[in-house]
Every structure is written in structure tokens, then in C-alpha cells.
Coordinates of C-alpha atoms in Angstrom, one line a residue:
M217 CA 13.2 -9.9 -57.6
S218 CA 10.0 -9.4 -59.6
K219 CA 8.6 -5.6 -59.5
Q220 CA 5.4 -7.5 -58.8
S221 CA 7.2 -9.0 -55.3
K222 CA 6.4 -5.8 -53.2
A223 CA 2.6 -5.8 -54.3
K224 CA 2.1 -9.8 -53.7
R225 CA 3.7 -9.3 -50.3
D226 CA 1.1 -6.1 -49.4
K227 CA -1.6 -8.3 -50.4
R228 CA -0.9 -11.2 -48.3
K229 CA 0.4 -8.6 -45.1
K230 CA -3.9 -7.5 -45.8
Q231 CA -5.5 -10.6 -45.9
Q232 CA -3.9 -11.8 -42.6
P233 CA -6.1 -11.7 -39.5
R234 CA -4.9 -8.7 -37.1
R235 CA -2.8 -9.8 -34.1
P236 CA -2.6 -7.7 -31.1
F237 CA 1.0 -6.7 -30.4
L238 CA 2.1 -7.2 -26.9
R239 CA 3.2 -3.8 -25.3
L240 CA 6.5 -4.3 -23.6
D241 CA 5.9 -2.3 -20.1
A242 CA 2.1 -4.4 -19.9
Q243 CA 1.3 -5.0 -16.2
E244 CA -1.4 -7.1 -14.9
Q245 CA -4.4 -5.7 -13.1
V246 CA -4.4 -4.8 -9.4
Q247 CA -7.1 -6.8 -7.7
N248 CA -8.2 -5.0 -4.6
H249 CA -8.4 -7.4 -1.4
A250 CA -9.0 -5.0 1.7
V251 CA -10.9 -1.2 1.0
L252 CA -10.7 0.9 3.8
V253 CA -14.2 3.2 2.7
N254 CA -15.0 6.4 4.6
E255 CA -18.6 7.7 5.1
E256 CA -19.0 9.2 1.4
G257 CA -18.4 6.1 0.2
Q258 CA -14.8 7.3 -1.4
V259 CA -11.8 4.5 -0.9
V260 CA -9.3 6.0 1.6
A261 CA -6.7 3.1 1.2
A262 CA -6.7 -0.1 0.1
I263 CA -4.5 -2.9 -0.8
G264 CA -4.1 -4.9 -3.9
L265 CA -2.8 -7.8 -5.3
Q266 CA -0.8 -7.2 -8.7
G267 CA 1.0 -10.5 -10.3
R268 CA 2.6 -11.8 -6.4
Q269 CA 3.2 -8.1 -4.9
W270 CA 0.7 -7.0 -2.7
L271 CA 0.3 -3.2 -2.9
L272 CA -1.1 -0.5 -0.4
S273 CA -2.6 2.4 -1.3
V274 CA -3.3 5.2 0.4
G275 CA -5.1 8.4 -1.1
G276 CA -4.8 7.5 -4.6
Q277 CA -1.0 6.8 -4.3
T278 CA 0.8 3.5 -4.4
M279 CA 2.7 3.9 -0.9
G280 CA 4.3 0.4 -0.7
N281 CA 4.8 -3.3 -1.7
A282 CA 5.4 -6.4 0.4
D283 CA 4.8 -10.2 0.0
N284 CA 2.9 -10.4 3.1
P285 CA -0.5 -8.2 3.2
V286 CA -0.8 -8.8 6.8
P287 CA 1.1 -6.0 8.3
M288 CA -0.5 -3.7 5.7
L289 CA -3.9 -4.9 7.1
A290 CA -2.8 -4.4 10.7
M291 CA -2.1 -0.6 9.3
L292 CA -5.3 -0.2 7.8
K293 CA -7.1 -1.3 10.8
H294 CA -4.7 1.0 13.0
L295 CA -6.0 3.8 10.4
A296 CA -9.9 3.1 10.7
N297 CA -9.5 2.8 14.5
V298 CA -7.2 6.5 14.5
Q299 CA -10.4 7.6 12.4
E300 CA -13.3 6.6 14.4
K301 CA -11.8 8.2 17.4
E302 CA -11.1 11.7 15.7
G303 CA -15.5 11.2 14.9
R304 CA -15.1 9.9 11.4
K305 CA -16.8 6.8 10.1
V306 CA -14.8 4.4 8.3
A307 CA -15.5 0.8 6.9
L308 CA -12.7 -1.7 6.3
E309 CA -13.7 -4.7 4.1
Y310 CA -11.6 -7.3 3.1
S311 CA -11.7 -10.7 0.7
E312 CA -11.9 -14.0 1.5
Q313 CA -8.5 -14.8 0.0
L314 CA -6.9 -12.3 2.8
Q315 CA -9.0 -13.9 5.9
Q316 CA -7.4 -17.3 4.7
L317 CA -3.7 -15.4 5.2
I318 CA -4.6 -14.2 8.7
D319 CA -5.8 -17.5 9.6
A320 CA -2.9 -19.2 8.2
S321 CA 0.1 -16.9 10.1
A322 CA -2.4 -16.8 13.4
A323 CA -2.2 -20.4 13.2
A324 CA 1.4 -20.8 13.0
E325 CA 1.4 -18.7 16.1
G326 CA -1.1 -20.4 17.7
K327 CA -3.5 -17.7 18.3
S328 CA -7.1 -16.9 17.0
A329 CA -7.1 -14.8 13.7
D330 CA -8.6 -12.0 15.6
D331 CA -5.8 -11.8 18.6
Y332 CA -3.3 -12.0 16.1
L333 CA -4.7 -9.0 14.0
A334 CA -5.4 -7.2 17.4
G335 CA -1.6 -7.7 18.3
L336 CA -0.4 -6.4 15.3
V337 CA -2.1 -3.3 15.3
A338 CA -1.5 -2.9 19.1
E339 CA 2.0 -2.4 17.8
F340 CA 1.4 0.2 15.5
E341 CA -0.4 2.1 18.1
G342 CA 2.8 1.4 20.8
V343 CA 5.1 2.9 18.0
E344 CA 2.5 6.0 18.0
G345 CA 2.8 6.1 21.8
E346 CA 6.9 6.1 21.5
E347 CA 6.9 8.8 18.9
A348 CA 4.9 10.8 21.1
A349 CA 6.9 10.0 23.8
A350 CA 10.3 10.8 22.2
V351 CA 8.9 14.1 20.6
A352 CA 7.7 15.1 24.1
G353 CA 11.3 13.7 25.7
G354 CA 13.1 15.6 22.9
D355 CA 10.8 18.7 24.0
D356 CA 12.0 18.8 27.2
A357 CA 15.7 17.7 27.2
Q358 CA 15.7 21.0 24.7
D359 CA 14.2 23.0 27.2
T360 CA 16.9 21.9 30.4
G361 CA 19.8 22.2 27.8
T362 CA 18.6 26.0 27.2
G363 CA 18.2 26.4 30.7
D364 CA 21.7 25.3 31.5
T365 CA 22.9 27.3 28.7
A366 CA 21.0 30.9 30.3
A367 CA 22.8 29.7 33.5
D368 CA 26.2 29.2 32.0
A369 CA 25.5 32.6 30.1
A370 CA 24.9 34.4 33.4
D371 CA 28.3 33.3 35.2
K372 CA 30.3 34.4 32.2
P373 CA 31.0 38.4 32.4
Q374 CA 29.5 40.3 29.3
A375 CA 31.5 42.4 26.9

């Protein structure tokens, strides 16, 4: 090797155009497809597409991902209904691509898009109602159990 080989190599490197290096953990950007906005204009929750995964974000935190965004949209619609019942104004807007997915899912079940989405929202309301009933039922069972224990304790002699 000659003494000038390093100098020639460095000169050649400087003359080559710069090429961007590929980051190892580079991720695709998230494209928003549904956004739930409150009356101050702040985003409360959103559904976005990153690559082939649909992401659900609530309060700026990614809460989950799925292959089908329709149940997540039903959840956001349910959240909007709950917010409106509490007196807060919210607006749910979603993309044309998401509307096409809803239409396709509804057509597969032989329903209209509105009926299909309303049915999914009703499932979330049903789950919420069942949880409330279970909590109320659980409290009654605990009260009944406590009463039985007190009656048993009254029958036993105390030391």
C-alpha cells in the first residue's frame, strides 16, 4: 500500500454525494382516520393507521392495536355518547376509508352501516350495564354475607 492511499480514499469519500442512512427502528407515520374532539378543540381519542395496524390512542397514549378498526370506532362512538350524557360537547369525525370498512362489514352481515355501528355501540353499553349490575350484585352479596356472619356470631357464646 502506498503512503497516499488513505489521503486518496478520504478525498474520494468527500467527493461522493451524501446519502441518508437508514435508521434501524424507523417506523411509518401514523395516519389519523377517526378523531374525537372536545369543545375546546383538543383531541380526546383517535384511531390511526400505521403500516397495516390500526392504533387506538386515548389522551395521547396508545392503548392498543388491531387489524379491524370498526370495534374501536364503536368504542369511540360510545365514549362520545357518554361524554354527551355528562353534558360535554364532543365531535367524532372519521375518514372515508373507515366509512368504507364499516359499509363492507355491515354488508357482510346484511345490515345498513348505521344499524351495524349502532349494534356495536349497544354492545359496549351492555357491557357497561353488566359491570354496574355485577358491582351492585356483588355489594348485595357482601351485605348478605356480613349479616349471616353477625347472626352466627350472636349464636356462639363469647369468651
